[in-house]
Short mmCIF file of C-alpha atoms in Angstrom, two decimals:
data_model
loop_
_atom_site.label_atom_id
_atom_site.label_comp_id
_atom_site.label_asym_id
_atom_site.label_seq_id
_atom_site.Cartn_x
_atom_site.Cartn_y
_atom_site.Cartn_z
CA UNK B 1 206.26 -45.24 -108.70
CA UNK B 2 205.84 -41.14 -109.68
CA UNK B 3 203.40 -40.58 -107.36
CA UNK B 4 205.45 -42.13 -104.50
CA UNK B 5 207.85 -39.61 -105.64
CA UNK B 6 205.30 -36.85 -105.32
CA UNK B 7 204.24 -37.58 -102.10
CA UNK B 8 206.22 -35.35 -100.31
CA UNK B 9 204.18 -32.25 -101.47
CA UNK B 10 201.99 -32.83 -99.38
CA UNK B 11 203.47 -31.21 -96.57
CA UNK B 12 204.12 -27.86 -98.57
CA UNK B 13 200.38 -27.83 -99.24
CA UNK B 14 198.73 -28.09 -96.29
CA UNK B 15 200.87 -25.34 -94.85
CA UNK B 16 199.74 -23.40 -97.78
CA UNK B 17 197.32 -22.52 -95.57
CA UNK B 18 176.91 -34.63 -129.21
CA UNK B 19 175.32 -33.55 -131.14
CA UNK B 20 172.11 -31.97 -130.01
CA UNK B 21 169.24 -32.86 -127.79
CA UNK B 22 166.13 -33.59 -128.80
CA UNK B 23 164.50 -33.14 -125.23
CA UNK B 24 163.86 -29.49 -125.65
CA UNK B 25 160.76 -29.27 -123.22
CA UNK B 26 157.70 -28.80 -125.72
CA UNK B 27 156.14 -26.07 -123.77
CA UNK B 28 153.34 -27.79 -121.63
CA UNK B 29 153.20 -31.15 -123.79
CA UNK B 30 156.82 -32.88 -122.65
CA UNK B 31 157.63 -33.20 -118.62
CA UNK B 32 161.14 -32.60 -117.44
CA UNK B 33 161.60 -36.84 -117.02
CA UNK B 34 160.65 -37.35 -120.77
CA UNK B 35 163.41 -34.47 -121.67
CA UNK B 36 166.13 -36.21 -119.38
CA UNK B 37 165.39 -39.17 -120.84
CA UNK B 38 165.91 -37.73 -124.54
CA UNK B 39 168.63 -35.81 -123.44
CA UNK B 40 170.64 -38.83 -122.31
CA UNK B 41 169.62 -41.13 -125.33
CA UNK B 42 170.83 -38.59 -128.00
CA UNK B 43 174.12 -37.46 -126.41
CA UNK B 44 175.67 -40.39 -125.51
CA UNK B 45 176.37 -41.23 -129.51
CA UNK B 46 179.16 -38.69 -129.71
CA UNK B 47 181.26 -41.50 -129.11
CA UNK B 48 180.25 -43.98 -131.72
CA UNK B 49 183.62 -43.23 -133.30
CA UNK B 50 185.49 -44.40 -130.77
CA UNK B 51 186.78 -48.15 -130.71
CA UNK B 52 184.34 -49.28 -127.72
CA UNK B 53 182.53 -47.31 -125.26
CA UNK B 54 182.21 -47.44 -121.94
CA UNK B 55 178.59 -48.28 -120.38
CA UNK B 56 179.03 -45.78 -117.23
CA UNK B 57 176.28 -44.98 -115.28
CA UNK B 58 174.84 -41.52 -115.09
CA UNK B 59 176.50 -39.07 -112.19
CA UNK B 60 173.72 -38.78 -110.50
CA UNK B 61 173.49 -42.69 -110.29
CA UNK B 62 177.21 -43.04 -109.32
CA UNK B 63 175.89 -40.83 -106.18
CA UNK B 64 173.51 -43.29 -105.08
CA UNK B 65 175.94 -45.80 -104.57
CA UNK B 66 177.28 -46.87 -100.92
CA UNK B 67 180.59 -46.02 -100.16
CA UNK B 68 183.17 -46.56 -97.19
CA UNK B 69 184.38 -43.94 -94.64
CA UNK B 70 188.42 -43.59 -95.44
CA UNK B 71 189.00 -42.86 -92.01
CA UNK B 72 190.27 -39.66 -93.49
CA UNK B 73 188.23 -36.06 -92.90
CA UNK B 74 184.79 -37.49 -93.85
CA UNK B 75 186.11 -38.65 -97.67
CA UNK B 76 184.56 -41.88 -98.65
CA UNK B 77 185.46 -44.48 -101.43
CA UNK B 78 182.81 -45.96 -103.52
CA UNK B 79 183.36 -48.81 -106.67
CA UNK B 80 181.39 -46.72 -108.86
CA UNK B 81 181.80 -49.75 -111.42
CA UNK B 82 183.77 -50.65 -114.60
CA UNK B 83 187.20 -50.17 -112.86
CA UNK B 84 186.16 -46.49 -111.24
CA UNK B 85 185.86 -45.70 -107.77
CA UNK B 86 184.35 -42.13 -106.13
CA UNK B 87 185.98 -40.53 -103.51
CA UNK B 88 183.70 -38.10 -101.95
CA UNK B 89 181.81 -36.21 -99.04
CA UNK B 90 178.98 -34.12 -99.09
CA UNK B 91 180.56 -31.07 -100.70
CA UNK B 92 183.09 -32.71 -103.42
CA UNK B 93 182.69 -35.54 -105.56
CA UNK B 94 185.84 -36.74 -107.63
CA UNK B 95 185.83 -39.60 -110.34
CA UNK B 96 189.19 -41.96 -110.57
CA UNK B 97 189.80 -44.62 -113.40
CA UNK B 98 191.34 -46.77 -110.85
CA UNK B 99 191.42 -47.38 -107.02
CA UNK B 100 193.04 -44.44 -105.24
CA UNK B 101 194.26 -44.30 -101.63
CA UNK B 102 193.22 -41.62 -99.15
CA UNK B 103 195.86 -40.38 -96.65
CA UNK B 104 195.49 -37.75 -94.06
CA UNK B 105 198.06 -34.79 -94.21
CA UNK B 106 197.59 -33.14 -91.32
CA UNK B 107 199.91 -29.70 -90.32
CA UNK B 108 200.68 -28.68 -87.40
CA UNK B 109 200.66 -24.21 -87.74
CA UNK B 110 200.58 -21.87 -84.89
CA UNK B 111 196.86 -21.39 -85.26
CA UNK B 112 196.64 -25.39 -84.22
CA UNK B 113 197.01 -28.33 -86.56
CA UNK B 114 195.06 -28.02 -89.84
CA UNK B 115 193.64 -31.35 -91.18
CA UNK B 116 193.50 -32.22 -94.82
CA UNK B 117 193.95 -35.47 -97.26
CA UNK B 118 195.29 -36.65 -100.29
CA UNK B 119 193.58 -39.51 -102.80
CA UNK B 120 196.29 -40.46 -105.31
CA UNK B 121 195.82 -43.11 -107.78
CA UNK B 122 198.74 -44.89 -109.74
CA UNK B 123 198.74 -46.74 -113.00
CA UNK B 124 195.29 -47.19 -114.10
CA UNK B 125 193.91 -49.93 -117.00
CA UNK B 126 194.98 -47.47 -119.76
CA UNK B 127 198.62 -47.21 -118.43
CA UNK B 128 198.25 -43.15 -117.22
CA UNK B 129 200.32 -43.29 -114.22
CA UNK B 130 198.32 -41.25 -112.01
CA UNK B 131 195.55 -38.71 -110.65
CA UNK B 132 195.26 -36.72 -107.22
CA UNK B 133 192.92 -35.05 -105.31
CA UNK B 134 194.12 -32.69 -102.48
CA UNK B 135 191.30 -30.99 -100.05
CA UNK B 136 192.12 -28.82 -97.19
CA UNK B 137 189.66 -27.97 -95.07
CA UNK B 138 190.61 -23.87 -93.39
CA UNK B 139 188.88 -23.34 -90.12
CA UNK B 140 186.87 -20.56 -89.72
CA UNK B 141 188.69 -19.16 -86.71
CA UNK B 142 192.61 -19.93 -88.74
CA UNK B 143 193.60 -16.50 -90.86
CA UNK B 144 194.14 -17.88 -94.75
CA UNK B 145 195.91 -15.96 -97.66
CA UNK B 146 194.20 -17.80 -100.27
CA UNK B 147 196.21 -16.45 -103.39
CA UNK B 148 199.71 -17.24 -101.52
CA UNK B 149 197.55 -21.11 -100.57
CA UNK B 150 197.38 -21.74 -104.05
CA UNK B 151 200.88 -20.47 -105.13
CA UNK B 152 202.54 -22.55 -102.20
CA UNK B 153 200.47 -25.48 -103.23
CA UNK B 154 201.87 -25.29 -106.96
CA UNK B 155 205.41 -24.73 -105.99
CA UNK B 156 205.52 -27.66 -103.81
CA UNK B 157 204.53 -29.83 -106.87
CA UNK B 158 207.15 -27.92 -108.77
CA UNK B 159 210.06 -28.52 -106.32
CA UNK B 160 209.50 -32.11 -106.13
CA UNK B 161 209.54 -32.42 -110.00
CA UNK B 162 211.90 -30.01 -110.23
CA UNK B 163 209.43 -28.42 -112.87
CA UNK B 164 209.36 -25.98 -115.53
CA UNK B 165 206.39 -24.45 -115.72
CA UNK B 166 204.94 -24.45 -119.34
CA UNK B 167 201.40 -22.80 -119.25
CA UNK B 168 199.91 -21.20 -116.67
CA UNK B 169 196.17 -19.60 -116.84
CA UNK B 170 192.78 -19.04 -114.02
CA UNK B 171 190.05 -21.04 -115.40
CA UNK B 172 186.62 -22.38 -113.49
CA UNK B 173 186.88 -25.72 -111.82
CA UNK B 174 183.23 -26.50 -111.10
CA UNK B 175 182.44 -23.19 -109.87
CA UNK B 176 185.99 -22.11 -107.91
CA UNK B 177 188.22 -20.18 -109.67
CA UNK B 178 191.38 -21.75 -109.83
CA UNK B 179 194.53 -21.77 -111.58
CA UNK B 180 195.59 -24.26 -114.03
CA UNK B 181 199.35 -24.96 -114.59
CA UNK B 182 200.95 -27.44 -116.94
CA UNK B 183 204.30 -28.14 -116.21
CA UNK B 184 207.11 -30.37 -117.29
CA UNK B 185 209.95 -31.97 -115.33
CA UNK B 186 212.01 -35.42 -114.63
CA UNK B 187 211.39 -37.65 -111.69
CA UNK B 188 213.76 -40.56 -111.35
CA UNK B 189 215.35 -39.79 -115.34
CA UNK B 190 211.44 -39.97 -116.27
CA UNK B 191 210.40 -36.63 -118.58
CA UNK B 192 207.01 -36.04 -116.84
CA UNK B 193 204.05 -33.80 -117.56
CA UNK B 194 202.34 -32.40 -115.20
CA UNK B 195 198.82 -30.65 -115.56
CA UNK B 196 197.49 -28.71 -111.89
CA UNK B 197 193.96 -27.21 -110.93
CA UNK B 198 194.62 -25.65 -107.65
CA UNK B 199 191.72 -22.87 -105.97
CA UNK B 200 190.62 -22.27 -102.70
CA UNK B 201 186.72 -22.84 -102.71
CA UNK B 202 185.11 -19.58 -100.99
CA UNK B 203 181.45 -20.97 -100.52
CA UNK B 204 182.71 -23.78 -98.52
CA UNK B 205 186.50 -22.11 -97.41
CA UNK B 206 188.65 -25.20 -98.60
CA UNK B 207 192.21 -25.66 -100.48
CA UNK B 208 191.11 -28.02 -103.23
CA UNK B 209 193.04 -29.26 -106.14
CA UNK B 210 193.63 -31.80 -108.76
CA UNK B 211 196.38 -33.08 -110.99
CA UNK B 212 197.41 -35.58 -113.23
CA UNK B 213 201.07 -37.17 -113.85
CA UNK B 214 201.61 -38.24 -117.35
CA UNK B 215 205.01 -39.21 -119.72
CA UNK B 216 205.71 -36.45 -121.59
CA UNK B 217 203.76 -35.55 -124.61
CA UNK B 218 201.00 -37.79 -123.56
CA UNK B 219 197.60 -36.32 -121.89
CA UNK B 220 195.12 -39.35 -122.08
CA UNK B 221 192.74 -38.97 -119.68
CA UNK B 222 193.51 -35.95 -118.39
CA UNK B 223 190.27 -33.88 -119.53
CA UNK B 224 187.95 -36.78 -118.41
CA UNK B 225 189.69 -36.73 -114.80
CA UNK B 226 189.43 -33.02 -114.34
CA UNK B 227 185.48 -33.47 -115.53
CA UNK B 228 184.76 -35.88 -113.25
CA UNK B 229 185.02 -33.35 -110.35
CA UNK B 230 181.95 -32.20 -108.93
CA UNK B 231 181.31 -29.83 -106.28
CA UNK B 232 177.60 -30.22 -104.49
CA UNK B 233 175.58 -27.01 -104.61
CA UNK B 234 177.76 -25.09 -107.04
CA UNK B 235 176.94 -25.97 -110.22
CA UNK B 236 174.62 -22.65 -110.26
CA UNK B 237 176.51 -19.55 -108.97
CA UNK B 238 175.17 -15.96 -108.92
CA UNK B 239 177.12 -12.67 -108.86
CA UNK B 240 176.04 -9.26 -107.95
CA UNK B 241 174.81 -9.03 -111.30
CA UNK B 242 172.94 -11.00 -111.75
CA UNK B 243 175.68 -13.36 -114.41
CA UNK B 244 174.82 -16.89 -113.73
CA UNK B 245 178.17 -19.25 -113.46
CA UNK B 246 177.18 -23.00 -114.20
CA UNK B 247 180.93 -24.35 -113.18
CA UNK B 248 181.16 -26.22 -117.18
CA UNK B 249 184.24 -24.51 -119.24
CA UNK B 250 183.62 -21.20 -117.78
CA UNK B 251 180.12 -21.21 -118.90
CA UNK B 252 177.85 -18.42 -118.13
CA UNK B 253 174.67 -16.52 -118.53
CA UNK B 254 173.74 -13.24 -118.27
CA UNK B 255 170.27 -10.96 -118.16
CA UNK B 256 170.42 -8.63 -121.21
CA UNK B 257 167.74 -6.15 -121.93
CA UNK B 258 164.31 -7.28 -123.17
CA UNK B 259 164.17 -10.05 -120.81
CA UNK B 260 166.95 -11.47 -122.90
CA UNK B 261 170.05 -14.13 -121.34
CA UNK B 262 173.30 -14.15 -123.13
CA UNK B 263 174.91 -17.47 -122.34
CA UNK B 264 178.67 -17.92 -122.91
CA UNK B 265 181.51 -20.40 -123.52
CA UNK B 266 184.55 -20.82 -124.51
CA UNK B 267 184.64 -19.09 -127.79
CA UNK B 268 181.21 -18.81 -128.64
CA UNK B 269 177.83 -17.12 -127.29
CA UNK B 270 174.33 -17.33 -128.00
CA UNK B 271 171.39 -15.07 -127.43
CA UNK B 272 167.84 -16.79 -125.36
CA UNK B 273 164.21 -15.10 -125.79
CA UNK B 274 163.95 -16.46 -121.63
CA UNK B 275 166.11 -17.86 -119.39
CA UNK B 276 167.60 -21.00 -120.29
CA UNK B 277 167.91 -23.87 -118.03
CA UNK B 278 171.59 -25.50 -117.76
CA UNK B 279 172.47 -29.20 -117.25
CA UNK B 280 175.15 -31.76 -117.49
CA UNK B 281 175.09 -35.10 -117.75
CA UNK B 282 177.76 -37.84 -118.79
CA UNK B 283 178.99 -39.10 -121.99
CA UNK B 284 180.98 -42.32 -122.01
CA UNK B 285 184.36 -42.79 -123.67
CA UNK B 286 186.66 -45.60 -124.12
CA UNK B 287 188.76 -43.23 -121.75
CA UNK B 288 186.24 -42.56 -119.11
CA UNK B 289 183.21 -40.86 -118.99
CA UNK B 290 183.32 -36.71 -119.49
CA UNK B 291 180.38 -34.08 -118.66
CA UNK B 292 178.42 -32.93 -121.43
CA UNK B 293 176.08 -29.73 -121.29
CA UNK B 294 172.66 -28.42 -122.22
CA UNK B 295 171.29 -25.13 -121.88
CA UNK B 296 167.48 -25.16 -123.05
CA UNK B 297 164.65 -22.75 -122.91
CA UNK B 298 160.98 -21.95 -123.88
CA UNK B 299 159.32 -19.30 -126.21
CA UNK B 300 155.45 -19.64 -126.72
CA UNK B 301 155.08 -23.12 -128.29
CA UNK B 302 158.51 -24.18 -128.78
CA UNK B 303 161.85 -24.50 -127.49
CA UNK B 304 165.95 -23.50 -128.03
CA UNK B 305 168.64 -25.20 -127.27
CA UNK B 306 172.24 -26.12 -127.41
CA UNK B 307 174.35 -29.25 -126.66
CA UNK B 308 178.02 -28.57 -126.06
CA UNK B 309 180.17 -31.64 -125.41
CA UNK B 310 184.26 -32.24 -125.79
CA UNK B 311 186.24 -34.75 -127.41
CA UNK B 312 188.73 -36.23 -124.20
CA UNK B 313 192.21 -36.01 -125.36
CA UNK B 314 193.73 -39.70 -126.66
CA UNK B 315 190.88 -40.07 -129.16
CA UNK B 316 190.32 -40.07 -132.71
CA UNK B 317 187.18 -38.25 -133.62
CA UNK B 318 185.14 -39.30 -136.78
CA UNK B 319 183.49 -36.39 -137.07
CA UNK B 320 181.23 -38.00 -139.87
CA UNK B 321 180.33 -41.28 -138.18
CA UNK B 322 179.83 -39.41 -134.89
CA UNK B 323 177.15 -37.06 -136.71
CA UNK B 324 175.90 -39.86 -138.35
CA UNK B 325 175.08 -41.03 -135.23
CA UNK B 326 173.72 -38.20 -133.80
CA UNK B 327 171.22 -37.88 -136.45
CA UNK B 328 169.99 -41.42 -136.07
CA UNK B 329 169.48 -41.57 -132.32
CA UNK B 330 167.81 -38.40 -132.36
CA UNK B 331 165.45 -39.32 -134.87
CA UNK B 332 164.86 -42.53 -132.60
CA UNK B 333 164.61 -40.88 -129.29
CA UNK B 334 161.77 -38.65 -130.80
CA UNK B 335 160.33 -40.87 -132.95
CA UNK B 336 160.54 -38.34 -135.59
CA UNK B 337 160.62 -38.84 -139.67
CA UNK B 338 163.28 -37.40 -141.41
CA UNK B 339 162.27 -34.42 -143.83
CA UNK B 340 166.03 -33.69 -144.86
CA UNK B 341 169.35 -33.32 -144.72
CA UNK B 342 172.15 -31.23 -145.82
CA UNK B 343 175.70 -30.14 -145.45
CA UNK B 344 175.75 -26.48 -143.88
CA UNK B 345 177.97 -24.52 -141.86
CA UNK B 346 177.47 -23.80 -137.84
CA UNK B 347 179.92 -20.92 -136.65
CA UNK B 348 181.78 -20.98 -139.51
CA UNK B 349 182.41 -24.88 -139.75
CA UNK B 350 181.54 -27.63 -142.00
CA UNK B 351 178.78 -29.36 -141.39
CA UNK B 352 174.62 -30.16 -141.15
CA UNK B 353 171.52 -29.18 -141.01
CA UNK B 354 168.46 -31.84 -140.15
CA UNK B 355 164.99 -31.53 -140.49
CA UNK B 356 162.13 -34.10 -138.64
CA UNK B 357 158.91 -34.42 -138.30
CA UNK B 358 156.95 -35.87 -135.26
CA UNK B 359 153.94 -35.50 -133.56
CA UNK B 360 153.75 -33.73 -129.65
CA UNK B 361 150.74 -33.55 -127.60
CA UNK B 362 148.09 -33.74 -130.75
CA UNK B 363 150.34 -31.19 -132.83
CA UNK B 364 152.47 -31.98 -135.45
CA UNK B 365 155.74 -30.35 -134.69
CA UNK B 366 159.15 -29.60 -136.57
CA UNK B 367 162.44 -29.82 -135.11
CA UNK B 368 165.66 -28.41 -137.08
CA UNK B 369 169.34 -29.73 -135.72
CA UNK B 370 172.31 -27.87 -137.04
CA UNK B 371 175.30 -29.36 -135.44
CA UNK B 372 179.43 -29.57 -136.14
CA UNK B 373 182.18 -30.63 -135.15
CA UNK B 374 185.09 -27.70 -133.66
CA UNK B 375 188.84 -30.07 -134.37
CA UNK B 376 190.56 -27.33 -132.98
CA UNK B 377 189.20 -27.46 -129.76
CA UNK B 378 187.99 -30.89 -130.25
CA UNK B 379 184.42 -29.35 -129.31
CA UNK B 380 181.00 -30.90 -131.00
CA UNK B 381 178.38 -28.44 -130.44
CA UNK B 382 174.27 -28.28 -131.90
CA UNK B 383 172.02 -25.85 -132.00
CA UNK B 384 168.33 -26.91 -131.83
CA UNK B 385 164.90 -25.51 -132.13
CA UNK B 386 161.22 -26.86 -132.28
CA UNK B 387 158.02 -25.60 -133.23
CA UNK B 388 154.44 -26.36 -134.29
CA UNK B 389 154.71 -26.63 -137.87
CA UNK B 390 153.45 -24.00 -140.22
CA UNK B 391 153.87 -21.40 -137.60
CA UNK B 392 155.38 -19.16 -139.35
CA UNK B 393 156.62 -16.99 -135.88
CA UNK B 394 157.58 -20.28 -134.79
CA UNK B 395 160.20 -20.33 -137.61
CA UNK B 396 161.25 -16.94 -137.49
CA UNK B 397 162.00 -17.50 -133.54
CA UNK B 398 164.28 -20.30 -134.34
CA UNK B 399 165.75 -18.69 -137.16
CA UNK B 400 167.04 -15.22 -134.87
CA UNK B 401 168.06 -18.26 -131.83
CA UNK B 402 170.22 -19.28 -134.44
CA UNK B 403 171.07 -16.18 -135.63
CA UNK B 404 172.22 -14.88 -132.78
CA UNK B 405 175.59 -17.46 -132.16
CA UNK B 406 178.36 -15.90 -132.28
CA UNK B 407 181.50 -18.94 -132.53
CA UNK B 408 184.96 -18.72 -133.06
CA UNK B 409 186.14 -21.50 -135.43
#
């Protein structure tokens, strides 16, 4: 019913013009497949707290599937299984909980008619009342004013919800900077909340944007939505100097001296001996799957990592169980021995240390797992290192890797 309401924006925008991994890569002893495999084993148990979880296949498997043409640009819909459905080209990739439909909002401007679409899904299983995906293709030849695009775009949204903006900040959306806006506003004596990620996509010279329609006060769903948008090609963006942006909660990582890479978050940083190589992958929820990320890299004989992953809003978190969890399947996936466990802090935060023992490529190797759990920002984030045991350099290595995080509780 709401996003009937809403449908009438179009026309304003298209004038607009956890826990950690144990897949480290042991340093010419464990092959990239093995570590994926690991990888995915071990993270999906952040959700073990959760009431059920959802069994999602990976992104990269939802890409395989077959999908029909909408008729619309060249968008097609795919049943990506267990109630979701893709709607995507070869550039953008976006995840619904339920089906949406694709409609073409085409504008007619004195530079000729300008074609875009709109994919806008109602009610879904969980009772969220809806999720849109706006793309407008600019020509190459048509003059754009990008900032005034993506202002125009959020004030149409605003108008028809006669909004009051509530939040407004840029962020990263997959590698475009855009600007998020939450908003709040009554549609038909309905208090609605509105949450908007509106950019205009340089690399590929597009309008895109998302947002999600919720009653107010609730935001189920809303961070898994927003994660399942991918963009092809720019999960790995490189500035002029040299910063690497991987498009995951304003991620990045940067040369320092000494052949040294300072990777970034949100609130926290960490210090590499070598580049580290960045991933995502999903994590199922009872809400949806959301995008989890690794960042992993060699020194000599062993290997540093981190996992970051984030709670989705609408869940309760046992932080203890999820752990618990953690520990276990990582233990499994490696088929390493526990040596020991104990409480410790990570950035400032409650919570543990664990020690294993296995055996890689004729060596017997330790790996150490601190990991907690952020309730503030509903973040669980590990840091992990391996190395032959009784190296005492080995040790020392993992102790300055984690050493060097910096975290903001």
């Amino acid at each position: 019913m709401y996003m009937a309401e809403l449908a009438s924006l179009t026309t304003v925008i298209s004038v607009a013009g956890n826990v950690v991994s144990p897949c480290l890569r042991w340093a010419r002893h464990v092959t990239l497949k093995v570590m994926k495999r690991y990888l995915w084993t071990v993270c999906a148990v952040v959700a073990l707290c959760a009431p059920a979880m959802l069994s999602l296949p990976a992104f990269a498997d939802q890409a395989a599937l077959g999908g029909k043409s909408t008729g619309v640009l060249d968008l097609q819909l795919a049943d990506a299984g267990n109630g979701q459905f893709l709607v995507r080209n070869k550039t953008y990739s976006v995840a619904f909980p339920a089906k949406p439909s694709v409609s073409p909002q085409d504008t007619p401007t004195a530079a000729g008619e300008i074609k875009g679409a709109l994919a806008l899904q109602t009610t879904d299983a969980a009772g969220n009342l809806g999720n849109g995906f706006m793309l407008v293709p600019i020509p190459k030849d048509v003059p754009y004013d990008a900032k005034a695009g993506v202002k125009a775009a959020r004030d149409g949204m605003l108008n028809v919800l006669k909004g009051k903006i509530i939040k407004e900040q840029a962020m990263d959306l997959a590698g475009i900077k855009a600007t998020k806006t939450m908003a709040r506003g009554t549609v038909q004596g309905q208090a609605l909340e509105v949450n908007m990620w509106i950019g205009f996509d340089t690399k590929n010279r597009a309008l895109v944007g998302l947002f999600t329609i919720r009653e107010s006060g609730k935001s189920d769903g809303v961070q898994a939505f927003v994660d399942g948008f991918q963009v092809t090609g720019n999960a790995t963006l490189v500035d002029a100097g040299g910063i690497e942006k991987t498009g995951f909660h304003n991620v990045t990582i940067a040369p320092q001296s000494g052949d040294k890479y300072l990777l970034t978050g949100e609130g926290y940083s960490i210090v590499y001996p070598t580049k580290p190589t960045f991933s995502t992958f999903d994590v199922p929820w009872p809400t949806g799957a959301t995008k989890a990320g690794s960042a992993m890299a060699e020194q000599g004989e062993g290997a540093h990592g981190i996992i970051i992953t984030y709670v989705p809003d609408g869940i309760i978190y046992d932080a203890k169980k999820g752990l618990d969890g953690a520990r276990d399947k990582m233990l499994e996936g490696m088929k390493a021995k526990l040596v020991s466990e104990k409480a410790a802090t990570l950035g400032g935060v409650a919570g543990r240390v664990v020690y294993g023992s296995l055996a890689v490529g004729g060596k017997q190797a330790t790996v150490r797992t601190h990991f907690a759990y952020y309730p503030k920002r509903r973040l669980v984030f590990g840091v992990m290192s391996l190395w032959v045991s009784g190296d005492k350099k080995g040790e020392i290595n993992a102790n300055l890797f984690l050493k060097s995080l910096k975290m903001k509780k």
